[in-house]
Short mmCIF file of C-alpha atoms in Angstrom, two decimals:
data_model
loop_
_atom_site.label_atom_id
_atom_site.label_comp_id
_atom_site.label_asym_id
_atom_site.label_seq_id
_atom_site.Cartn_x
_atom_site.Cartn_y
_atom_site.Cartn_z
CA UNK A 24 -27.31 -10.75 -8.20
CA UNK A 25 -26.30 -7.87 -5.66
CA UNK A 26 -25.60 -9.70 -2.70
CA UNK A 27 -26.02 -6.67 0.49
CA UNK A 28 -26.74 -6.24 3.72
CA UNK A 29 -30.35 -4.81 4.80
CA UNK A 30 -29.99 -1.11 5.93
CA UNK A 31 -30.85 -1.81 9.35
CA UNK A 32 -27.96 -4.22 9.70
CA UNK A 33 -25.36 -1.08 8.60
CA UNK A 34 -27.11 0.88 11.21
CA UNK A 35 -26.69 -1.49 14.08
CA UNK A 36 -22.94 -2.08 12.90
CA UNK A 37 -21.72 1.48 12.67
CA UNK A 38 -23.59 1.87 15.91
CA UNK A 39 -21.57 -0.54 17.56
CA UNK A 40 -18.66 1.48 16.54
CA UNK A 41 -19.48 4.60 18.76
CA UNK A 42 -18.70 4.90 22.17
CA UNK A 43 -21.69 6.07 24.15
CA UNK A 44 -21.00 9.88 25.52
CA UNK A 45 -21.72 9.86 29.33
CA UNK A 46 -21.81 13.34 30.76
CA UNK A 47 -22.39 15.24 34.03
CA UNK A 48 -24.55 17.34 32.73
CA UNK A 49 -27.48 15.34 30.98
CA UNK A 50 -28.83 18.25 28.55
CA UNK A 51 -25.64 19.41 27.10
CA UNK A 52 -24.79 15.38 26.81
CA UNK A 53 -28.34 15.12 24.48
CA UNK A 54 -27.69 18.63 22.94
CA UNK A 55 -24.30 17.27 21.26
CA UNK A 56 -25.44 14.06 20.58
CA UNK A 57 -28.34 15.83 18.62
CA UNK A 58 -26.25 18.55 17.27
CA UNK A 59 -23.60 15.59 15.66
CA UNK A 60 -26.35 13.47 14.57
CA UNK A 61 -25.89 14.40 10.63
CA UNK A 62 -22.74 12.81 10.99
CA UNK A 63 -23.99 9.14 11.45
CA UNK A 64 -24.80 8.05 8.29
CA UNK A 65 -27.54 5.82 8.05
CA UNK A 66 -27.52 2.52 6.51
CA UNK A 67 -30.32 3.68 4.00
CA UNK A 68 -27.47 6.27 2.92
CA UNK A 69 -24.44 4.29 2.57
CA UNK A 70 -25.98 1.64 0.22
CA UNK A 71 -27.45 4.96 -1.74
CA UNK A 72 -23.67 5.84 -1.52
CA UNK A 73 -22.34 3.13 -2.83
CA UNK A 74 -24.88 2.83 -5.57
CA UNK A 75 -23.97 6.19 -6.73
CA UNK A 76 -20.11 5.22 -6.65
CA UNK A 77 -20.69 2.27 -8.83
CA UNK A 78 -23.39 4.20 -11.11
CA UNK A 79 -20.52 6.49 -11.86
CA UNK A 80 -17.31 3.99 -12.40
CA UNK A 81 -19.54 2.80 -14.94
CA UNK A 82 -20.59 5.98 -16.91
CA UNK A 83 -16.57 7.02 -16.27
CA UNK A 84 -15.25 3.98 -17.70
CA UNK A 85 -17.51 4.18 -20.74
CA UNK A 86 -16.56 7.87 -21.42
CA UNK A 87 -20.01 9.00 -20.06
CA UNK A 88 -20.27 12.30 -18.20
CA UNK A 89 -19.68 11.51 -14.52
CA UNK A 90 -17.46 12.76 -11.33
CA UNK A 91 -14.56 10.06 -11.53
CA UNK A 92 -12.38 10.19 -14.39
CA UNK A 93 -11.33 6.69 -14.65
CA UNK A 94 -8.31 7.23 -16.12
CA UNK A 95 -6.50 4.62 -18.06
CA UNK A 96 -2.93 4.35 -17.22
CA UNK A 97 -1.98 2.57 -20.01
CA UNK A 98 -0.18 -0.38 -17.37
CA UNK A 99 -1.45 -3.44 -18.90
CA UNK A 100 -0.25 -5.94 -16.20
CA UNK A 101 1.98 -5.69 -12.95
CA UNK A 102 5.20 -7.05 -12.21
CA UNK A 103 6.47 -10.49 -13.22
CA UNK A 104 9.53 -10.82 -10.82
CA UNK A 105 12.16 -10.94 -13.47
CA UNK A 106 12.53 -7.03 -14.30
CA UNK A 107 16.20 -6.42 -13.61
CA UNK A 108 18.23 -3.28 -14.11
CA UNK A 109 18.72 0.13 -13.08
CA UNK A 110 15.77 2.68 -13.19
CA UNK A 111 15.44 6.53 -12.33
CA UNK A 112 12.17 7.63 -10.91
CA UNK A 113 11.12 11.62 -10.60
CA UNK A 114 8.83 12.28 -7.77
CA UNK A 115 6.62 15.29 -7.99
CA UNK A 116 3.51 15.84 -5.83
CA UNK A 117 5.02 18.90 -2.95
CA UNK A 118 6.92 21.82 -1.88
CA UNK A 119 9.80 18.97 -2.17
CA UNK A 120 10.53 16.42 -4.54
CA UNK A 121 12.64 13.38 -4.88
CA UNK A 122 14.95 11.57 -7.28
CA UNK A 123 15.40 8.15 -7.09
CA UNK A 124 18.11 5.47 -8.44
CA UNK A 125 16.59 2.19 -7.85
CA UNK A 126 18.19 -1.39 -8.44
CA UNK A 127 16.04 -3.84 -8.85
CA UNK A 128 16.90 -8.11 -9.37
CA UNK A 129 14.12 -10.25 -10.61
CA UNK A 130 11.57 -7.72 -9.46
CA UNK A 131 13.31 -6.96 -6.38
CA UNK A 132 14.85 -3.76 -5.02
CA UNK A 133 18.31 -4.37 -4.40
CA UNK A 134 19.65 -0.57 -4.46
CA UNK A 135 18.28 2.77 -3.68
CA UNK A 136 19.62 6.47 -3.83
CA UNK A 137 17.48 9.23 -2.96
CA UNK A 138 17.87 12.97 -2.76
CA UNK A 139 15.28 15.61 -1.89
CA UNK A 140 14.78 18.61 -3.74
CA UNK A 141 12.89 21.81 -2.37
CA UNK A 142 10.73 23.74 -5.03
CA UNK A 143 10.83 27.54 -3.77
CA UNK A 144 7.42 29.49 -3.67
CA UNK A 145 9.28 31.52 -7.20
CA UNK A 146 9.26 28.27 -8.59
CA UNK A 147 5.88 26.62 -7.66
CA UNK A 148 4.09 30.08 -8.90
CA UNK A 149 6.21 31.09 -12.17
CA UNK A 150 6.55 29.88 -15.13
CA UNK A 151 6.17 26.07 -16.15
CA UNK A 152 9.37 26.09 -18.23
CA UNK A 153 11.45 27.38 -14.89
CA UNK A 154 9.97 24.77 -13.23
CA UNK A 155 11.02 22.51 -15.52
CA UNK A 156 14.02 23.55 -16.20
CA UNK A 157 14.91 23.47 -12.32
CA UNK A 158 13.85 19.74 -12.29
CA UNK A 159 16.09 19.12 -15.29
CA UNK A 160 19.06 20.89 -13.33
CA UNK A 161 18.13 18.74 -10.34
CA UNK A 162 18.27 15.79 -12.36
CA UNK A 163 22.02 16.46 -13.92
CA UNK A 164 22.71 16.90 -10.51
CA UNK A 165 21.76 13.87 -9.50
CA UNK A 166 22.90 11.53 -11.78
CA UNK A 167 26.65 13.33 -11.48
CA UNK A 168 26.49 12.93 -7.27
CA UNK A 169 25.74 9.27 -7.79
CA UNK A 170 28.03 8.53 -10.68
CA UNK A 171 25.29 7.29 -13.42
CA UNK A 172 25.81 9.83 -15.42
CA UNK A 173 27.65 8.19 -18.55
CA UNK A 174 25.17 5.61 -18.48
CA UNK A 175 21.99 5.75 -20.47
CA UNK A 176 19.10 5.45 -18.00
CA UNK A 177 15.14 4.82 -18.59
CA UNK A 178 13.17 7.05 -16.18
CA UNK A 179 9.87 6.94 -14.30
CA UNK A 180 7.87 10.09 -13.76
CA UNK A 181 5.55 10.47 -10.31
CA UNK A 182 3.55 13.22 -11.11
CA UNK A 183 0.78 13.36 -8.50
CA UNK A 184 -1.79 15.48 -9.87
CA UNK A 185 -5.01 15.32 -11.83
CA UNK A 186 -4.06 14.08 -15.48
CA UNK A 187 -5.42 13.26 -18.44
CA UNK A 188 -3.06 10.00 -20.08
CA UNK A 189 -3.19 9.22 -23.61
CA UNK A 190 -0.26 6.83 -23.36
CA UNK A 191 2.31 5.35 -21.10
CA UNK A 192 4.40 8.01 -21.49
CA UNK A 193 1.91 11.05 -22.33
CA UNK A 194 0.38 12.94 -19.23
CA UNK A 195 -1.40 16.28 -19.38
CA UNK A 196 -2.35 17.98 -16.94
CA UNK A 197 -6.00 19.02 -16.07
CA UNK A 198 -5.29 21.57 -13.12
CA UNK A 199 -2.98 22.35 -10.79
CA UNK A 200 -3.82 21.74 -7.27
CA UNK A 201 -2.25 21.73 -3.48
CA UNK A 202 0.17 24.89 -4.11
CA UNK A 203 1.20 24.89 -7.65
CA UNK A 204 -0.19 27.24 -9.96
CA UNK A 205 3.06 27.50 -12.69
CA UNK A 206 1.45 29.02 -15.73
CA UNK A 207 1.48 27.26 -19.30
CA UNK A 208 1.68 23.95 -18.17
CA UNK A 209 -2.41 23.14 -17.71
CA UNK A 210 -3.39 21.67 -20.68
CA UNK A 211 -0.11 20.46 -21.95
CA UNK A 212 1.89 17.22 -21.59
CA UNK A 213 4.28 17.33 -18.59
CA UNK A 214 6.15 14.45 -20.02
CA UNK A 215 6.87 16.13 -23.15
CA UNK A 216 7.87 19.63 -20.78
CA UNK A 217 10.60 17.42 -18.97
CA UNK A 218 12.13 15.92 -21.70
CA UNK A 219 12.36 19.35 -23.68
CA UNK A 220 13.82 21.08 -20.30
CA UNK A 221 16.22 17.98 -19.96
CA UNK A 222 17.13 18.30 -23.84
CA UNK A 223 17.95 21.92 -23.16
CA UNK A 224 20.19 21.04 -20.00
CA UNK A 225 22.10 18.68 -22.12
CA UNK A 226 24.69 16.23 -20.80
CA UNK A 227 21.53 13.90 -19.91
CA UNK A 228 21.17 10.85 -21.38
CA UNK A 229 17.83 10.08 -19.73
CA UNK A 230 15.00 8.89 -21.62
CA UNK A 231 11.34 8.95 -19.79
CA UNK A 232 9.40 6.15 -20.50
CA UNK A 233 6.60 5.76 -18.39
CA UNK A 234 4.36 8.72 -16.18
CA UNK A 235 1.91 7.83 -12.87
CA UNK A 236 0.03 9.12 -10.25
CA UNK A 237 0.92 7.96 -6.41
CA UNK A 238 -2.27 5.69 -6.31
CA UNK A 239 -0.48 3.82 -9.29
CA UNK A 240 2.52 3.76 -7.71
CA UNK A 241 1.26 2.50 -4.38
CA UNK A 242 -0.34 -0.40 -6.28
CA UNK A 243 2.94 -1.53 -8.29
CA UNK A 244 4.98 -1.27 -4.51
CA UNK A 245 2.29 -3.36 -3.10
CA UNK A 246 2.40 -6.02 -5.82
CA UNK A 247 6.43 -6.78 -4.95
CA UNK A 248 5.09 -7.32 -1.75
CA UNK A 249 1.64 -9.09 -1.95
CA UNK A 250 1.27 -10.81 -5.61
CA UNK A 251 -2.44 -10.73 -4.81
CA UNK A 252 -2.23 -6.73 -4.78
CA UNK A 253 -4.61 -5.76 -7.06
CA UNK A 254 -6.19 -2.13 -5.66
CA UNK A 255 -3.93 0.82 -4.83
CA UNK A 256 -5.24 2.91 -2.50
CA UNK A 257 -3.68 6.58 -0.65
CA UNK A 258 -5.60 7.88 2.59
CA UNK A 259 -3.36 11.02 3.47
CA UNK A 260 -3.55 14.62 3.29
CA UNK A 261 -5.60 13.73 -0.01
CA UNK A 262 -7.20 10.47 -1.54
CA UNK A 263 -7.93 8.27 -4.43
CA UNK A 264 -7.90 4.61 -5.64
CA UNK A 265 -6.92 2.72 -8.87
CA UNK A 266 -7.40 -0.74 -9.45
CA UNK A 267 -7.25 -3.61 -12.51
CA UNK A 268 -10.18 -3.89 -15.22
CA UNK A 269 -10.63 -5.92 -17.88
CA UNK A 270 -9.41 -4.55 -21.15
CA UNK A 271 -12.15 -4.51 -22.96
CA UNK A 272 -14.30 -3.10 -20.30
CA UNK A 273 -12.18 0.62 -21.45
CA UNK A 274 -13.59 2.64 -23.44
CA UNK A 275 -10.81 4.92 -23.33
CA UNK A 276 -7.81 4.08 -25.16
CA UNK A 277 -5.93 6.52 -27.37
CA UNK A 278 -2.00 4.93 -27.63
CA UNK A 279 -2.35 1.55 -29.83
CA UNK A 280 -3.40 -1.88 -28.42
CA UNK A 281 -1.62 -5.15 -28.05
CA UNK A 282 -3.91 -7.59 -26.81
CA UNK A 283 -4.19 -6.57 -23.48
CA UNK A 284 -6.36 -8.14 -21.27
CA UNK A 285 -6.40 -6.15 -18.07
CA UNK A 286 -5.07 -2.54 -17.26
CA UNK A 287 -4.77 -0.05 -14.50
CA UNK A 288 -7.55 2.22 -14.10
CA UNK A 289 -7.02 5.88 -12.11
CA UNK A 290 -10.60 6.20 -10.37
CA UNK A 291 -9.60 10.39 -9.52
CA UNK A 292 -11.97 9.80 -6.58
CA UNK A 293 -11.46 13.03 -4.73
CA UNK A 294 -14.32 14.64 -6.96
CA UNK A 295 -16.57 12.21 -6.64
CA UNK A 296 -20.05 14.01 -5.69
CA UNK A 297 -19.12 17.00 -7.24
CA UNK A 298 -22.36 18.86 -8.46
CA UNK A 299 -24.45 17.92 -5.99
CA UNK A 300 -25.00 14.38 -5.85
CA UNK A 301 -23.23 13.42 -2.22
CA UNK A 302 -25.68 16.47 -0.96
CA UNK A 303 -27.89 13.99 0.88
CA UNK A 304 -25.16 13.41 3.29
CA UNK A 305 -24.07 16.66 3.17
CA UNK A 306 -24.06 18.56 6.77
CA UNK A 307 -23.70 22.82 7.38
CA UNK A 308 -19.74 21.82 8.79
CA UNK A 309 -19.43 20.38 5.07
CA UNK A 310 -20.23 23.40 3.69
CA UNK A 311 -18.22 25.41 5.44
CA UNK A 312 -15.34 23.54 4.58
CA UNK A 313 -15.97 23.15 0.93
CA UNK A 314 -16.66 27.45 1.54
CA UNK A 315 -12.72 28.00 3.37
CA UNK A 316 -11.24 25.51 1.51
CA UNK A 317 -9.23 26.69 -1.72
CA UNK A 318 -11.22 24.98 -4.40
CA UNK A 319 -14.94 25.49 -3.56
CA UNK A 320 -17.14 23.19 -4.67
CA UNK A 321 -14.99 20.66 -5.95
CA UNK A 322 -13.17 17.47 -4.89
CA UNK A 323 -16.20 17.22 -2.33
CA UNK A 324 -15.09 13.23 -1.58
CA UNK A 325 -12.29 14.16 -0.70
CA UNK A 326 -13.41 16.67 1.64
CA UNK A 327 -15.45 13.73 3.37
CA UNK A 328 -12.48 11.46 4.21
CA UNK A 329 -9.37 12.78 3.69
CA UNK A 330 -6.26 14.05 6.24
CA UNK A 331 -6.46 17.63 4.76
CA UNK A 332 -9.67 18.35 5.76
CA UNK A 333 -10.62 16.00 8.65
CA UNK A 334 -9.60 18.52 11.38
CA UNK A 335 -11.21 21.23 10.10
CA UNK A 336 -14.41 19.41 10.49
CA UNK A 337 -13.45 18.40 14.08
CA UNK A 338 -12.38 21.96 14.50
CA UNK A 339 -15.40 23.62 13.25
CA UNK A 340 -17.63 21.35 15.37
CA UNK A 341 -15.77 22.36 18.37
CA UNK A 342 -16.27 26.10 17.78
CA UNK A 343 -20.06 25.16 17.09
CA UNK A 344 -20.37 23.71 20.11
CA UNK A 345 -18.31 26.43 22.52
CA UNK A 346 -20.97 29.11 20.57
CA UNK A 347 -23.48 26.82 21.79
CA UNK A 348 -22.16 26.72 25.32
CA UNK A 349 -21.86 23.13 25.43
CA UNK A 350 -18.22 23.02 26.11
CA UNK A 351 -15.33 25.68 27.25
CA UNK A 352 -17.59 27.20 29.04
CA UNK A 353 -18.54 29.12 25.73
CA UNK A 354 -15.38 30.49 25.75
CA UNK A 355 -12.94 30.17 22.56
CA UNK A 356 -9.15 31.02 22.34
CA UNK A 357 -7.77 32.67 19.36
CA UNK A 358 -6.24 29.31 17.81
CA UNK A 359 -9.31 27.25 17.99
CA UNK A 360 -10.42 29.80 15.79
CA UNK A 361 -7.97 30.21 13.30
CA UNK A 362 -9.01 28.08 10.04
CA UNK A 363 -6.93 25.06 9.17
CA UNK A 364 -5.30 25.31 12.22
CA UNK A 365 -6.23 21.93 13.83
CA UNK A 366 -4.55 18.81 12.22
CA UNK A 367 -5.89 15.85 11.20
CA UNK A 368 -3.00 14.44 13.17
CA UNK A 369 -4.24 15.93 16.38
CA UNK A 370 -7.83 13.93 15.58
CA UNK A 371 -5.82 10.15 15.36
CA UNK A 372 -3.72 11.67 18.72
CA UNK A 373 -7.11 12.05 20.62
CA UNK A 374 -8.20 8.32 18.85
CA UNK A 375 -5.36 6.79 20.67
CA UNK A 376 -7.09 8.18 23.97
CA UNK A 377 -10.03 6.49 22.77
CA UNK A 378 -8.54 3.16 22.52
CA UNK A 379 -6.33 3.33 25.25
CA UNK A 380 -9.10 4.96 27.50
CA UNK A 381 -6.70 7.59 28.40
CA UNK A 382 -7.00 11.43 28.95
CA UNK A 383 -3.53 12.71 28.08
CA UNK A 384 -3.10 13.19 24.13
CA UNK A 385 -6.38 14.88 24.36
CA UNK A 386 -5.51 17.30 27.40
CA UNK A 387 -1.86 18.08 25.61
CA UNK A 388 -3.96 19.47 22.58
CA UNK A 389 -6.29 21.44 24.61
CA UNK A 390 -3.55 22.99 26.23
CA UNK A 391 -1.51 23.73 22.72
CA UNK A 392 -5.15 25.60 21.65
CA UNK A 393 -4.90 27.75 25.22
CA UNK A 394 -8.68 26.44 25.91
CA UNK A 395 -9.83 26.19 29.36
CA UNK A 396 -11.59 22.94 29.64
CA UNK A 397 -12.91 20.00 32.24
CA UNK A 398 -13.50 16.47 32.51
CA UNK A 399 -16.41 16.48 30.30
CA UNK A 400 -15.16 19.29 27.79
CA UNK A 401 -12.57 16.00 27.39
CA UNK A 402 -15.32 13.76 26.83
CA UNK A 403 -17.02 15.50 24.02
CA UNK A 404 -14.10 16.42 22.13
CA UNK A 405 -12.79 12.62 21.94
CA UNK A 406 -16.67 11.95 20.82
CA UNK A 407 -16.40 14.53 17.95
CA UNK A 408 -12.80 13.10 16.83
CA UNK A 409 -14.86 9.34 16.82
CA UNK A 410 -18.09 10.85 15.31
CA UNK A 411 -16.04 12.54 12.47
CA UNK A 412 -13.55 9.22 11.69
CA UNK A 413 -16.20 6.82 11.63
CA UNK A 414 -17.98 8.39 8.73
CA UNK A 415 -14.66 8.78 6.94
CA UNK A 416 -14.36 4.99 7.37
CA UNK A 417 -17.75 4.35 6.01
CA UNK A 418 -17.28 6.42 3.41
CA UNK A 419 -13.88 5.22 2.21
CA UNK A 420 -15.51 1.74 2.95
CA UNK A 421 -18.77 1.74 1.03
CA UNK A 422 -16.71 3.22 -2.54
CA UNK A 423 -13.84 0.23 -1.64
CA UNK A 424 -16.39 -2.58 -1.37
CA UNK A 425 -18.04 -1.13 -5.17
CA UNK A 426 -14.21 -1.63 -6.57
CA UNK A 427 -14.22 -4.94 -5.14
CA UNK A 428 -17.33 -5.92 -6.29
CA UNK A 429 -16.43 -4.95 -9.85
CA UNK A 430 -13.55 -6.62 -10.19
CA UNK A 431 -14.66 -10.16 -8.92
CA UNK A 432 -11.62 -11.74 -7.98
CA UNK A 433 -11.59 -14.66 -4.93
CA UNK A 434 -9.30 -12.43 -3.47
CA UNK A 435 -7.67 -9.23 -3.46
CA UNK A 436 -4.91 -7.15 -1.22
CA UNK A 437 -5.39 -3.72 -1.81
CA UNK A 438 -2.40 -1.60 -1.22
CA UNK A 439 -2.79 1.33 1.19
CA UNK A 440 -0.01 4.24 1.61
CA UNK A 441 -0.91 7.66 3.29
CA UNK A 442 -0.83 9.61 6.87
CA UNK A 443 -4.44 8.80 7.73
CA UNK A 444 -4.03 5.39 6.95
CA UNK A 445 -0.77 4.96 8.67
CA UNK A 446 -1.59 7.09 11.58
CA UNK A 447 -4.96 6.78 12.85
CA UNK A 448 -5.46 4.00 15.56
CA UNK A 449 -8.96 2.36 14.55
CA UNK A 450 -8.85 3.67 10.29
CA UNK A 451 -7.68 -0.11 9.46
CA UNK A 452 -10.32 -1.67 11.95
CA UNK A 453 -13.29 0.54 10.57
CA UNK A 454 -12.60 -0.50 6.72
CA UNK A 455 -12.00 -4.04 7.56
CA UNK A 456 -15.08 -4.15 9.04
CA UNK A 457 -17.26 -1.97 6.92
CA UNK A 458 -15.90 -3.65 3.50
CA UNK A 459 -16.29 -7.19 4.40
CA UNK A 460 -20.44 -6.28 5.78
CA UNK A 461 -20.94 -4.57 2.41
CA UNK A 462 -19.13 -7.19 0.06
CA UNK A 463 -19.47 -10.29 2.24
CA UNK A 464 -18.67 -12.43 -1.13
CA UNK A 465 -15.63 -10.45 -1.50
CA UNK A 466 -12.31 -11.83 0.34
CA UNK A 467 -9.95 -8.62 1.09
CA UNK A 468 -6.73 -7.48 2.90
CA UNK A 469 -5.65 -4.27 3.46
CA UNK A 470 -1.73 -3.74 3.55
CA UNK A 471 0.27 -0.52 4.58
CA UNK A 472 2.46 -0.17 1.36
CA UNK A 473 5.25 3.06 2.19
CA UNK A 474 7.15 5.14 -0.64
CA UNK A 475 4.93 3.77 -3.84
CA UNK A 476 5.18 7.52 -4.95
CA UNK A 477 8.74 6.91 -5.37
CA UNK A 478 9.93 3.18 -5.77
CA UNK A 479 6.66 2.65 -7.85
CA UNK A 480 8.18 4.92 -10.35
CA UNK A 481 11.03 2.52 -11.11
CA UNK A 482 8.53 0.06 -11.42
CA UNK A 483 6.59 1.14 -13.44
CA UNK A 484 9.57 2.16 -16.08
CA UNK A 485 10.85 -1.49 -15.54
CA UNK A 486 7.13 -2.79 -16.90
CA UNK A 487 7.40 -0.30 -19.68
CA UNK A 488 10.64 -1.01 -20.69
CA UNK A 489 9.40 -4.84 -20.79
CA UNK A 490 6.58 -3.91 -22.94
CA UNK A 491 8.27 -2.07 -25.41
CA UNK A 492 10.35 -4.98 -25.99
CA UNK A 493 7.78 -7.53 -25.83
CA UNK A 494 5.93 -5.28 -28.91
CA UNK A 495 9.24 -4.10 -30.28
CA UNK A 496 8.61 -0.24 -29.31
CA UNK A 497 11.53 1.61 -29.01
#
């Protein structure tokens, strides 16, 4: 039985969360309250919300049409605290990417070399095989600077965009995104790109045994740190969420099985509501994001919550309400106007001012956007920054407390890595207390976990290389 809260008791809890907006002026005050009212989700909506979310974890993990892929990662259990050895991880998800030698004893990390890479614009727009080729270079670079390079090294492969796995070690990709767009590489396995470019190089005796996504990564990191991690979770410039399931739950499973009773599943939440089915929640700001954002009508979740697209919203709202005359005096500057241009950072800047009851972040980023602006123009834009960031946190919250739900454990740490998380003052308050009202039967913690991205890598090569001599794989 579905243990939940009645809607009315969401509404009175997320109310509690907003500050009430006092103005001078008491018609402009009830004019933005009424013109931000879309973004207060009712409680009605967040249990329809979360009903969706779990509607469509089921139809993905059954190989049923729906908006999350559910990807199986093909990492049948975490660590066991006695992987020891040298690993190289590969750490692609930017403009720059890292290389990592890590050292790890019983599970540990003991040593750790890293270099950055930059990709160049020629690079992230070419060809595939330059691009792989140039990571290969990197990568005999590397492993000469740090001396490794007579040894014969197992390698983990971050590779932080949408993917379709068919094994451990087989990842291809689905579609570029952020600001890749090398040709002849959609549709094919990266894996098998890398080792070919790295076979070409020559003088590189690296074999790669294991590919992941950040989320995965995040999760493995945490579990070194918290052996109850069990959900990896990244709130940053984007988002998404993986988490253990029961083996024979999976429907999907290409590479051969061995028994396993639990693996890693890749939710691929950012297009979650895709097609229309978050439209119920769905305000005009939304829509003009999805509309200047470079993939229209997709990875609409994502556009909800996430750091890329969380000041636009507060951005566009503030240029709604100076065309309304409600603040600025109805007068805009040239960079409030410019699209993208204010950053999600800016929005957990002015939510420190709302915690602290202070002015001064908020006035600093006025001034930065050349806006004339008084006491109450203050006001309104730390209510809009609030406004915006507690629906995120619902949002996040209500599709959290479904995972946890599903997975039924007495208790679970779910490991968190990203700028919004890390950044925002109340983000960690919000989910805490959002999850625990909509899975009251569900104990929880929610711990930052930095660099999974990268050390998770090594992990995750360590686990493989245990499994393939646990089945005798090699």
């Amino acid at each position: 039985m579905r243990i939940r809260p009645e809607p009315s008791v969401i509404d009175i809890v997320v109310e509690e969360q907003h500050a009430p907006l006092v103005l001078s002026n008491p018609k402009t005050e009830e004019k933005v309250k009424e013109l931000l009212q879309c973004f207060r989700l009712t409680g009605e909506n967040v249990l329809k919300v979360s009903d969706i979310f779990a509607d469509e974890m089921e139809n993905g993990i059954n190989d049923r049409p729906s908006t999350l892929l559910m990807e199986n990662t093909y990492i049948p259990e975490l660590l066991q605290g006695t992987e020891t050895g040298d690993y190289l991880a590969l750490d692609l998800g930017g403009t720059n990417f890292r290389i990592l030698l890590v050292g790890l004893q019983k599970g540990r990390t003991v040593r750790e070399e890293v270099t950055q890479y930059h990709i160049s614009d020629e690079l992230r727009l070419g060809s595939g095989e330059d691009l792989f080729d140039y990571l290969a270079d990197c990568l005999y670079d590397f492993v000469h600077k740090h001396g490794v390079a007579n040894r014969k090294l197992r390698m983990g492969f971050t590779f932080s965009f949408p993917m379709h796995q068919r094994a451990l070690d087989v990842g291809v990709l689905i579609k570029w995104t952020k600001s890749f767009a090398s040709t002849g590489v959609e549709g094919n396995d990266v894996v098998d790109m890398l080792r070919n470019a790295i076979h070409k190089k020559g003088g590189l005796d690296v074999e790669i045994i294991a590919i992941l996504n950040d989320t995965t990564g995040t999760l493995l990191q945490g579990c070194v740190l918290d052996s109850n991690a069990a959900v990896g979770l990244i709130l940053g410039t984007g988002s998404n969420a993986c988490y253990m399931e029961r083996a024979e739950r999976v429907s999907h499973w290409e590479a051969e099985r061995h028994g396993e009773k639990e693996v890693i599943i890749d939710i691929e939440w950012g297009a979650f509501g895709d097609g229309g089915l978050l439209n119920f929640i769905r305000t005009d700001f939304d829509k003009q994001v999805d509309t200047n954002s470079l993939f229209a009508s997709s990875f609409t979740f994502e556009k909800y919550i996430s750091g890329k697209y969380l000041g636009e919203l507060v951005r566009l709202i503030l240029v709604n309400l100076a065309n309304h005359r409600l603040i600025f005096g109805g007068i805009m500057s040239k960079k409030i106007q410019q699209i993208d241009s204010f950053l999600t950072k800016y929005v957990s800047q002015i939510e420190e001012d709302n915690v602290n009851n202070t002015l001064c972040n908020t006035e600093e980023i006025l001034k930065l956007f050349d806006l004339d602006y008084n006491e109450d123009d203050i006001q309104v834009v730390k209510y809009v920054s609030e406004v915006v960031s507690i629906r995120a946190a619902m949002l996040v919250s209500s599709c959290l407390s479904e995972v946890l739900k599903r997975m039924k454990r007495p208790f679970v740490t779910v490991a968190v890595d990203g700028s919004l998380f890390k950044h925002h003052p109340r983000f960690k308050l919000w989910m805490e207390k959002f999850v625990k009202l909509l899975a009251p039967q569900h104990p929880f913690k929610l711990m930052l976990v930095e660099d999974g991205s990268g050390k998770g890598a090594a992990l995750a090569t360590a686990i493989a290389e245990r499994l393939r001599k646990t089945y005798l794989i090699y």
